[in-house]
PDB file of N, CA and C in Angstrom:
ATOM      1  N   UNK A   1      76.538   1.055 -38.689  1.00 51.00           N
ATOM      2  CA  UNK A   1      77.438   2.032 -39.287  1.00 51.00           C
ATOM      3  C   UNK A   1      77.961   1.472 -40.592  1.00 51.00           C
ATOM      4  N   UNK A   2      78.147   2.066 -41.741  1.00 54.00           N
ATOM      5  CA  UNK A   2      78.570   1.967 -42.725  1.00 54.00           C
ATOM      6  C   UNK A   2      79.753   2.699 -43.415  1.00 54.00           C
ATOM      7  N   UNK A   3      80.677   1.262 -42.683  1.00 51.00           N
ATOM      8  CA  UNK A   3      82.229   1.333 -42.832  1.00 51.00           C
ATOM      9  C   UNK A   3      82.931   1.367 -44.353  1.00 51.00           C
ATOM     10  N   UNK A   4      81.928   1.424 -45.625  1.00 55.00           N
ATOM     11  CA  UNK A   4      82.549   2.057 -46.355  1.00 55.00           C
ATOM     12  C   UNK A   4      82.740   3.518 -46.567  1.00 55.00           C
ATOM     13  N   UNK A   5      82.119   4.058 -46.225  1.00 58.00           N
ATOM     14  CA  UNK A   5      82.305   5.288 -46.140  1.00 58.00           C
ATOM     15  C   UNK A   5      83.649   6.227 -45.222  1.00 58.00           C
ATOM     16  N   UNK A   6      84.038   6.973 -45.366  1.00 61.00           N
ATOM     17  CA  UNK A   6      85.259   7.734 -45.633  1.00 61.00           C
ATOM     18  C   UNK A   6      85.161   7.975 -43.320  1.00 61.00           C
ATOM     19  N   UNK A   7      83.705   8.992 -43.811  1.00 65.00           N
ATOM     20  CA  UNK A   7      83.746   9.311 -42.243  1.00 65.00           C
ATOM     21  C   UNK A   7      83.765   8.391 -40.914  1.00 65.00           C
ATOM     22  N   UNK A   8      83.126   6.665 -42.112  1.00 72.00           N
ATOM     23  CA  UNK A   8      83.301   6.042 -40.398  1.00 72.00           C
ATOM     24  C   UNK A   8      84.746   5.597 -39.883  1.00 72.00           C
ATOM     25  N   UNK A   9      85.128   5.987 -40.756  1.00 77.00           N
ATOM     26  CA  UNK A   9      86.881   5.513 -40.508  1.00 77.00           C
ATOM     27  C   UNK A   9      87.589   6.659 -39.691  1.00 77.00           C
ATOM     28  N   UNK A  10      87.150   7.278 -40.135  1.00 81.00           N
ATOM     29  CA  UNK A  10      87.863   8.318 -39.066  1.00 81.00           C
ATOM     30  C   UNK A  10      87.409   9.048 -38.122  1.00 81.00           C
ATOM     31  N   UNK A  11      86.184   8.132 -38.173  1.00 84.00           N
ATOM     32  CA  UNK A  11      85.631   8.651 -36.595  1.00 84.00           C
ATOM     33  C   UNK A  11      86.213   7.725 -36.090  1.00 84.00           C
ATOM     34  N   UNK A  12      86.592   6.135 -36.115  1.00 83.00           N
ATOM     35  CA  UNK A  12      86.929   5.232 -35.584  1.00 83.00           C
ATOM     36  C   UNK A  12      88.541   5.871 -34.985  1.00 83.00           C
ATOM     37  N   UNK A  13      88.829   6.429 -35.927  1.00 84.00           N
ATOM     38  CA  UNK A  13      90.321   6.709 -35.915  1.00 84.00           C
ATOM     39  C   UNK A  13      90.807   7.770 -34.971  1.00 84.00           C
ATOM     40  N   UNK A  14      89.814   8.850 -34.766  1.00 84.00           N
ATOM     41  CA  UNK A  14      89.942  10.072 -33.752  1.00 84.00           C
ATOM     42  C   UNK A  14      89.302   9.512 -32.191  1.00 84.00           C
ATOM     43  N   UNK A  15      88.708   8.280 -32.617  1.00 88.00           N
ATOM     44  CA  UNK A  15      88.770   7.952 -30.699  1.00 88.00           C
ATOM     45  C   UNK A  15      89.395   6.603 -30.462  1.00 88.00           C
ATOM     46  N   UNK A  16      90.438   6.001 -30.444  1.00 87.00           N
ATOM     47  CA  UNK A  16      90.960   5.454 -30.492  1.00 87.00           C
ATOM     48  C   UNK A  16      91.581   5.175 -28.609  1.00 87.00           C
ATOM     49  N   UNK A  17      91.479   4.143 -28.206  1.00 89.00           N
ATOM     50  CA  UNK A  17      92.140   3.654 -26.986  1.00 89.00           C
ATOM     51  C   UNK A  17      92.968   4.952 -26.655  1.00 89.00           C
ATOM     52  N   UNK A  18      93.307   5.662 -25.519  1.00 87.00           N
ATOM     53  CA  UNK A  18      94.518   6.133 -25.000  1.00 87.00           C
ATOM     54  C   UNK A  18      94.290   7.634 -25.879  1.00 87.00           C
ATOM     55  N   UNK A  19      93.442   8.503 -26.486  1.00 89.00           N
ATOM     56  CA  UNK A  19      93.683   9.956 -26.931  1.00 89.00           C
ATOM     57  C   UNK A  19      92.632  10.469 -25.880  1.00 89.00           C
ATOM     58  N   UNK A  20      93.485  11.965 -25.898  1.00 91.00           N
ATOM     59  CA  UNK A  20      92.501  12.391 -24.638  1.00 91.00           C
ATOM     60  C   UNK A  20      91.319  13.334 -25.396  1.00 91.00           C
ATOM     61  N   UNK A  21      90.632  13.610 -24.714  1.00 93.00           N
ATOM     62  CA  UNK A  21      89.102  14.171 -25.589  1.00 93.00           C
ATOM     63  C   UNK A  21      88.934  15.254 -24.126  1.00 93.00           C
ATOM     64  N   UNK A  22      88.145  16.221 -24.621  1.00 94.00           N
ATOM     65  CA  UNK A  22      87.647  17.087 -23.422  1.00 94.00           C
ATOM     66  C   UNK A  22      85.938  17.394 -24.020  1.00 94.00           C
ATOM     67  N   UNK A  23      85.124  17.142 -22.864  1.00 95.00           N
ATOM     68  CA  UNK A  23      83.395  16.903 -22.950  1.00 95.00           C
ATOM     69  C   UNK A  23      83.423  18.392 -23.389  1.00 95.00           C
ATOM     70  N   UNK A  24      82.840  18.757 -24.589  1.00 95.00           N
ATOM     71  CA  UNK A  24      82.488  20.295 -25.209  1.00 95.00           C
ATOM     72  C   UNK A  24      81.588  20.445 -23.644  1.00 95.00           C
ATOM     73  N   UNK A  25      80.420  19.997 -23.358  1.00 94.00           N
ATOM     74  CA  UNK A  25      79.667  21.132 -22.350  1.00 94.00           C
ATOM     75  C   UNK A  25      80.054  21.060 -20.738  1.00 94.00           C
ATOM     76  N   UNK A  26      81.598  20.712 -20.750  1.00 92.00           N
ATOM     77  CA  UNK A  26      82.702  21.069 -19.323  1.00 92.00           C
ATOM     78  C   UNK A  26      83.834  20.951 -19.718  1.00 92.00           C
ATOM     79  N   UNK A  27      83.905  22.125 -20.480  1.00 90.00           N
ATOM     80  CA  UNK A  27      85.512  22.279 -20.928  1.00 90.00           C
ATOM     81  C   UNK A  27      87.104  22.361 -19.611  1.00 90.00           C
ATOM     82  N   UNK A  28      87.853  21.895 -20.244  1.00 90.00           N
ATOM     83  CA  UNK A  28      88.941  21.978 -18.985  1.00 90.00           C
ATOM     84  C   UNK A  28      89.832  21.071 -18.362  1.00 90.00           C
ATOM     85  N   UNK A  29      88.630  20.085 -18.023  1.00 92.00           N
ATOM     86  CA  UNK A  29      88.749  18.547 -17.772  1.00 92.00           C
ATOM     87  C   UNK A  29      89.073  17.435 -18.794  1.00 92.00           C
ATOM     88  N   UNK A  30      89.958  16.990 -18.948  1.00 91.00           N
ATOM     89  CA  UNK A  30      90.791  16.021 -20.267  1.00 91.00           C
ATOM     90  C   UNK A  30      90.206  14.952 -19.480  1.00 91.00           C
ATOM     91  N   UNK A  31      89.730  14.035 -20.429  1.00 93.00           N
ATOM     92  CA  UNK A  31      89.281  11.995 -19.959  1.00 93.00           C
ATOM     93  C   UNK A  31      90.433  12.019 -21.168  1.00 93.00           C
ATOM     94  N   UNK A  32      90.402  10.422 -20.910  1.00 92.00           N
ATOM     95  CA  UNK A  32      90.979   9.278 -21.923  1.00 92.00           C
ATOM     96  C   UNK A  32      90.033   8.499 -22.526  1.00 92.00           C
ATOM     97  N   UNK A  33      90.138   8.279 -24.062  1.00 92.00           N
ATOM     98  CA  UNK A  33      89.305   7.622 -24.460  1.00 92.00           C
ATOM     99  C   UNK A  33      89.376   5.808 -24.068  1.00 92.00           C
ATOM    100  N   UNK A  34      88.332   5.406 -23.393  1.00 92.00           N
ATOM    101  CA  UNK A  34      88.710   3.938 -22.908  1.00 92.00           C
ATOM    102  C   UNK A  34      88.995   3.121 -24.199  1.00 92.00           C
ATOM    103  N   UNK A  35      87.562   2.558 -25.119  1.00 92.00           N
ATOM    104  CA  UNK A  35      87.301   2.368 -26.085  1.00 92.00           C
ATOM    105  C   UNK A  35      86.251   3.124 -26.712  1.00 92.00           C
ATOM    106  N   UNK A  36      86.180   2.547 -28.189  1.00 91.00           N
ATOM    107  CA  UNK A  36      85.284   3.158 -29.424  1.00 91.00           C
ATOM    108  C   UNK A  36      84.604   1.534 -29.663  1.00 91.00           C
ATOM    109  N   UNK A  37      83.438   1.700 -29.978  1.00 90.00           N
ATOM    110  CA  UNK A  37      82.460   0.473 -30.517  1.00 90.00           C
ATOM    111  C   UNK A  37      81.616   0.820 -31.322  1.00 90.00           C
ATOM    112  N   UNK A  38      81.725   1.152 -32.345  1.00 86.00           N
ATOM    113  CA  UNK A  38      80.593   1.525 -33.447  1.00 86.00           C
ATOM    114  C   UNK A  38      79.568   0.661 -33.593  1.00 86.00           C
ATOM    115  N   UNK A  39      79.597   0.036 -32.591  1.00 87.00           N
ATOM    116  CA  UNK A  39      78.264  -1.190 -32.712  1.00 87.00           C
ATOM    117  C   UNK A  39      77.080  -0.417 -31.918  1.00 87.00           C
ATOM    118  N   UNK A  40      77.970   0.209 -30.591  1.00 88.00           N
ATOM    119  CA  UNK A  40      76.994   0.604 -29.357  1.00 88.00           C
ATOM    120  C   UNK A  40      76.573   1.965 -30.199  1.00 88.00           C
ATOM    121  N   UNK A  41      75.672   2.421 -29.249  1.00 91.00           N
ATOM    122  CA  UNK A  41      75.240   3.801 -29.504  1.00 91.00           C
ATOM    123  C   UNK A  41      75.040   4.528 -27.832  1.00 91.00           C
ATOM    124  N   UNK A  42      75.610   5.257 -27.648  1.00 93.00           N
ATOM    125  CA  UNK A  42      76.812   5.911 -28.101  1.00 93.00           C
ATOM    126  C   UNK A  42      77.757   4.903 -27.887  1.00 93.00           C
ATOM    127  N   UNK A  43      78.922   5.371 -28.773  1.00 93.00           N
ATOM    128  CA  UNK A  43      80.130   4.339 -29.159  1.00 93.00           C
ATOM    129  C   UNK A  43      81.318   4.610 -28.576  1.00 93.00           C
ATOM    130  N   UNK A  44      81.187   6.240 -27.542  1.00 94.00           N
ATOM    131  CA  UNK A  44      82.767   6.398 -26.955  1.00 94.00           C
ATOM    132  C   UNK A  44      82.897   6.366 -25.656  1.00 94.00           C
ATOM    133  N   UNK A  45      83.479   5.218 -25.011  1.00 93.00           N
ATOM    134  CA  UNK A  45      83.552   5.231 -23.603  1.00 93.00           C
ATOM    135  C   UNK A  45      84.617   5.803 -22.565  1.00 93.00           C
ATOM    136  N   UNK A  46      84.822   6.741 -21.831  1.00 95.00           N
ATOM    137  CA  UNK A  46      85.816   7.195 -21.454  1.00 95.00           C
ATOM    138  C   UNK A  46      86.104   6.465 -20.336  1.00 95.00           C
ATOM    139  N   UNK A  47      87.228   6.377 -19.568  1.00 93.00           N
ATOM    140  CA  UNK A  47      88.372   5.901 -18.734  1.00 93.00           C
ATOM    141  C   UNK A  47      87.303   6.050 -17.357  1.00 93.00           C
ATOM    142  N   UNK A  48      87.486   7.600 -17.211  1.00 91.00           N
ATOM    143  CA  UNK A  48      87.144   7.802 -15.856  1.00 91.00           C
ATOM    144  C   UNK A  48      85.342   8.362 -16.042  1.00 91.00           C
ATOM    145  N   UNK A  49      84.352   8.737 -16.952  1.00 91.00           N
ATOM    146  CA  UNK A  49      83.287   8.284 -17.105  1.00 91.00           C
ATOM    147  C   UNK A  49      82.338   7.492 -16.844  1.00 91.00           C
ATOM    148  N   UNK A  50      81.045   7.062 -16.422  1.00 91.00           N
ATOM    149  CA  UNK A  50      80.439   6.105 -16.650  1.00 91.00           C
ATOM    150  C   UNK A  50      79.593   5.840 -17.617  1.00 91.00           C
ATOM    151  N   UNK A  51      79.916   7.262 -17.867  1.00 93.00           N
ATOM    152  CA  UNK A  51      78.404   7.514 -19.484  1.00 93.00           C
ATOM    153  C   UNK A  51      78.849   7.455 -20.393  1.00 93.00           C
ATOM    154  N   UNK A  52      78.452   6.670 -21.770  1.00 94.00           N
ATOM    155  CA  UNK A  52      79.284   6.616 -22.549  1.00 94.00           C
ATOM    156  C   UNK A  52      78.527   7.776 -23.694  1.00 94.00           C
ATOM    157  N   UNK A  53      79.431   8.855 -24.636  1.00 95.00           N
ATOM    158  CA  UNK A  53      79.451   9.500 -25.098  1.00 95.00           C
ATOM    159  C   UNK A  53      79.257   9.284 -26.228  1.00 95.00           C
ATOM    160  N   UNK A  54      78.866  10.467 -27.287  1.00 95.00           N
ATOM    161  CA  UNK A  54      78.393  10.804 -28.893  1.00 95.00           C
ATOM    162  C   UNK A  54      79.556  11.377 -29.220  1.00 95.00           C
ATOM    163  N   UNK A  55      80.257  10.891 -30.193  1.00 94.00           N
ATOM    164  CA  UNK A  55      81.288  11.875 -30.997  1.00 94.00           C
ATOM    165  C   UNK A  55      81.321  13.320 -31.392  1.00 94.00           C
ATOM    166  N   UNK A  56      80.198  13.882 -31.220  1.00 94.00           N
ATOM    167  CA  UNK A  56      79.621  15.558 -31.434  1.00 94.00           C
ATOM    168  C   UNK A  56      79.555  15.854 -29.890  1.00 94.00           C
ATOM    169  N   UNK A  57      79.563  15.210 -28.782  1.00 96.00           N
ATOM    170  CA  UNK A  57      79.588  16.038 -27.304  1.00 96.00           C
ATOM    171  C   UNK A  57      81.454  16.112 -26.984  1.00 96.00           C
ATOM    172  N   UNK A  58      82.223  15.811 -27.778  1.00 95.00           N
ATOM    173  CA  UNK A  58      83.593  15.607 -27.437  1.00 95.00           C
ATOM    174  C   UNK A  58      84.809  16.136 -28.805  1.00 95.00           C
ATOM    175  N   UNK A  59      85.653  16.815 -27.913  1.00 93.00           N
ATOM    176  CA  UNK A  59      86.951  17.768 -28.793  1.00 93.00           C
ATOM    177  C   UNK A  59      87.412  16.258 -28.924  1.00 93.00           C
ATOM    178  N   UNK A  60      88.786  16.509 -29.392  1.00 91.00           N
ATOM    179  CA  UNK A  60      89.935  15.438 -29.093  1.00 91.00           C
ATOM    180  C   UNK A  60      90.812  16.883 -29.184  1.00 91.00           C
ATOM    181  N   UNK A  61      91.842  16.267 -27.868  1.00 90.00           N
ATOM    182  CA  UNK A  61      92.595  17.499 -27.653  1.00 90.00           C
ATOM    183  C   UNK A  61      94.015  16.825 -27.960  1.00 90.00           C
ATOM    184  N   UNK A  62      94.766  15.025 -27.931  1.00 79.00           N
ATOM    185  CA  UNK A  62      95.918  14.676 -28.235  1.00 79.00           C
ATOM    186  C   UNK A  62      95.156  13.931 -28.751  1.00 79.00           C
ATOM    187  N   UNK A  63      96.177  13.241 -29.969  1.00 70.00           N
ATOM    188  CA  UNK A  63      96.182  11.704 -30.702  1.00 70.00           C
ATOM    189  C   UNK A  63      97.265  11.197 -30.099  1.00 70.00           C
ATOM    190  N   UNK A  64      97.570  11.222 -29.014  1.00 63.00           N
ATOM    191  CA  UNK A  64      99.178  10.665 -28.748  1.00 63.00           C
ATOM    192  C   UNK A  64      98.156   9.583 -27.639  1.00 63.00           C
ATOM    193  N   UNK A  65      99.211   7.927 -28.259  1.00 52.00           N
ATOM    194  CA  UNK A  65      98.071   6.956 -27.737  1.00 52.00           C
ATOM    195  C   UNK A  65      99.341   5.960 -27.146  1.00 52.00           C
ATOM    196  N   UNK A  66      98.996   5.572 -25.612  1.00 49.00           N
ATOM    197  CA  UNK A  66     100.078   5.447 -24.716  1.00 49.00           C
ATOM    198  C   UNK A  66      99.789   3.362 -25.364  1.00 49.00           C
ATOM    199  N   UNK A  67      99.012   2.926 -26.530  1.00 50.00           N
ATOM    200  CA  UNK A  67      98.579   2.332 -26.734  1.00 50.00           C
ATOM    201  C   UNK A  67      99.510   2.036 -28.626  1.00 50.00           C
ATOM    202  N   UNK A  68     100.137   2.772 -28.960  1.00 51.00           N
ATOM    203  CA  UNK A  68      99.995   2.877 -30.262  1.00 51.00           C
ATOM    204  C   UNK A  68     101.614   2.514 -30.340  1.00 51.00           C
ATOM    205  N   UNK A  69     101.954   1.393 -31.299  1.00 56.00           N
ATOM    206  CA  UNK A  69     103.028   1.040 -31.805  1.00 56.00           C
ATOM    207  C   UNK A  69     104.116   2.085 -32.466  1.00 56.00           C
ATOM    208  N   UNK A  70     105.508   2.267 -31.933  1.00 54.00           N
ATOM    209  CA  UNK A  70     105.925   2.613 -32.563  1.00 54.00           C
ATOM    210  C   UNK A  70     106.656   2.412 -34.135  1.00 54.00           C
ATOM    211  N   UNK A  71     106.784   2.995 -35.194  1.00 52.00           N
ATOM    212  CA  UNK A  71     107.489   2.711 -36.390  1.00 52.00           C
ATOM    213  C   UNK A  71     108.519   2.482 -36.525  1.00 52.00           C
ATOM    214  N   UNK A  72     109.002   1.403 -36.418  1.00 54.00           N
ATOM    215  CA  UNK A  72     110.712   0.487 -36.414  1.00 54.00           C
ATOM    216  C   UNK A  72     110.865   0.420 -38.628  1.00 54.00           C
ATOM    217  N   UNK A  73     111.778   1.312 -38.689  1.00 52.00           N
ATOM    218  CA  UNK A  73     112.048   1.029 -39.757  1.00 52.00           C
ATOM    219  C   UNK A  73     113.618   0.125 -39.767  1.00 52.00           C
ATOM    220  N   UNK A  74     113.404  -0.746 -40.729  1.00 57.00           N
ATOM    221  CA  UNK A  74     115.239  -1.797 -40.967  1.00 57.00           C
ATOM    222  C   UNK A  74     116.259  -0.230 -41.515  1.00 57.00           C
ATOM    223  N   UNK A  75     117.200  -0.529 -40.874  1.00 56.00           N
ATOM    224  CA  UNK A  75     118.711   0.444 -41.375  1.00 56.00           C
ATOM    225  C   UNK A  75     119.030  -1.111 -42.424  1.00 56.00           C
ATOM    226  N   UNK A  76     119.467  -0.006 -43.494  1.00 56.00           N
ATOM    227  CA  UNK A  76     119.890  -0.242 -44.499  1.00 56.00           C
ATOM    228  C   UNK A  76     121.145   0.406 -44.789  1.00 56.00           C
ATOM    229  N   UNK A  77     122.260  -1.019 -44.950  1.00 56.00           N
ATOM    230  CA  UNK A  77     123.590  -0.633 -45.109  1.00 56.00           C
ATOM    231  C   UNK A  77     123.959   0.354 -46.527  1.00 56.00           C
ATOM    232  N   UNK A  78     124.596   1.237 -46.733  1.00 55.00           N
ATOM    233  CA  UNK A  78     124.544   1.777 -47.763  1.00 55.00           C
ATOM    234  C   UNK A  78     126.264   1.762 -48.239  1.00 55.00           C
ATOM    235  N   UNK A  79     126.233   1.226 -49.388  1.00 58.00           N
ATOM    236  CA  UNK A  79     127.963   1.070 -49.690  1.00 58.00           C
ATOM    237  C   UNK A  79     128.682   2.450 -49.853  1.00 58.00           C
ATOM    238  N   UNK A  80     127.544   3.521 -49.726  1.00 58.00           N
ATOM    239  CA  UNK A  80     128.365   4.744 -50.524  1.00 58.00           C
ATOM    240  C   UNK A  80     128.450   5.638 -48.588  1.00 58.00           C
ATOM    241  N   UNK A  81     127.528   5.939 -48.008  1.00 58.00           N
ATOM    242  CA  UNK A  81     127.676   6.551 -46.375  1.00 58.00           C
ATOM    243  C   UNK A  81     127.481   5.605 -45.821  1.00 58.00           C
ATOM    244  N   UNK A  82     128.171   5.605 -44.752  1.00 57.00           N
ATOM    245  CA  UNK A  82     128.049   4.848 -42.840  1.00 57.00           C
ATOM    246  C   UNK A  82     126.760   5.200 -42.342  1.00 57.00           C
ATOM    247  N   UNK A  83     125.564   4.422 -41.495  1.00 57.00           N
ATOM    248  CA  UNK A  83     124.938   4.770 -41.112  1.00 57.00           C
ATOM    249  C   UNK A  83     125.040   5.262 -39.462  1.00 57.00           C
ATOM    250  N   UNK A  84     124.711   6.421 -39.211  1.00 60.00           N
ATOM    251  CA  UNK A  84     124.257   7.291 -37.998  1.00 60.00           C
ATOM    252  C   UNK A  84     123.682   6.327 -37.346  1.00 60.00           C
ATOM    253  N   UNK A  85     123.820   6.064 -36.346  1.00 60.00           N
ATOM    254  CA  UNK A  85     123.279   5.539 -34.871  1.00 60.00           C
ATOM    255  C   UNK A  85     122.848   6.479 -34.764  1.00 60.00           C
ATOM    256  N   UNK A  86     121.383   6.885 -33.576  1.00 59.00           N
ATOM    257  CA  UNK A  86     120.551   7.759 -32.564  1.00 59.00           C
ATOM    258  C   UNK A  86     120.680   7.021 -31.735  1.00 59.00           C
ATOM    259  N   UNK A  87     121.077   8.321 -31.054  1.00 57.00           N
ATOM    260  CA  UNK A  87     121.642   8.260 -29.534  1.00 57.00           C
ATOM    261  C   UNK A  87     120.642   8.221 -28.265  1.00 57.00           C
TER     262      UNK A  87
END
């Protein structure tokens, strides 16, 4: 695969550990993507699967990845407003 290019990045990026995908020819049924290996062919292995899949036999139905860091931004004191706590 040739990771300069635009599309292998975001194929990498739409199967990612932990998003769920549903098999286009048995719609209904949500897997989890296990891993992605652009080395293998096919490169997407699902959770509960044994076959590993082509990026064209599979939707992605969430990007929400029980795997994926959340964004901690620093609070920054501001001399002019108090900063808001979330509750």
């Amino acid at each position: 695969m040739d990771w300069g290019t635009d599309g292998a990045w975001d194929e990498a990026w739409d199967y990612q550990p932990g998003f769920s995908v549903e098999i286009k020819a048995s719609p209904g049924k949500l897997h989890i993507v296990e891993s992605y290996d652009p080395m293998m062919v096919p490169p997407v292995w699902l959770a509960d699967d044994p076959m590993p899949r082509y990026p064209h036999e599979l939707k992605v139905i969430s990007r929400h990845s029980q795997y994926a860091c959340p964004v901690l931004l620093p609070l920054v004191q501001s001399p002019f407003r108090p900063i808001k706590q979330a509750v």
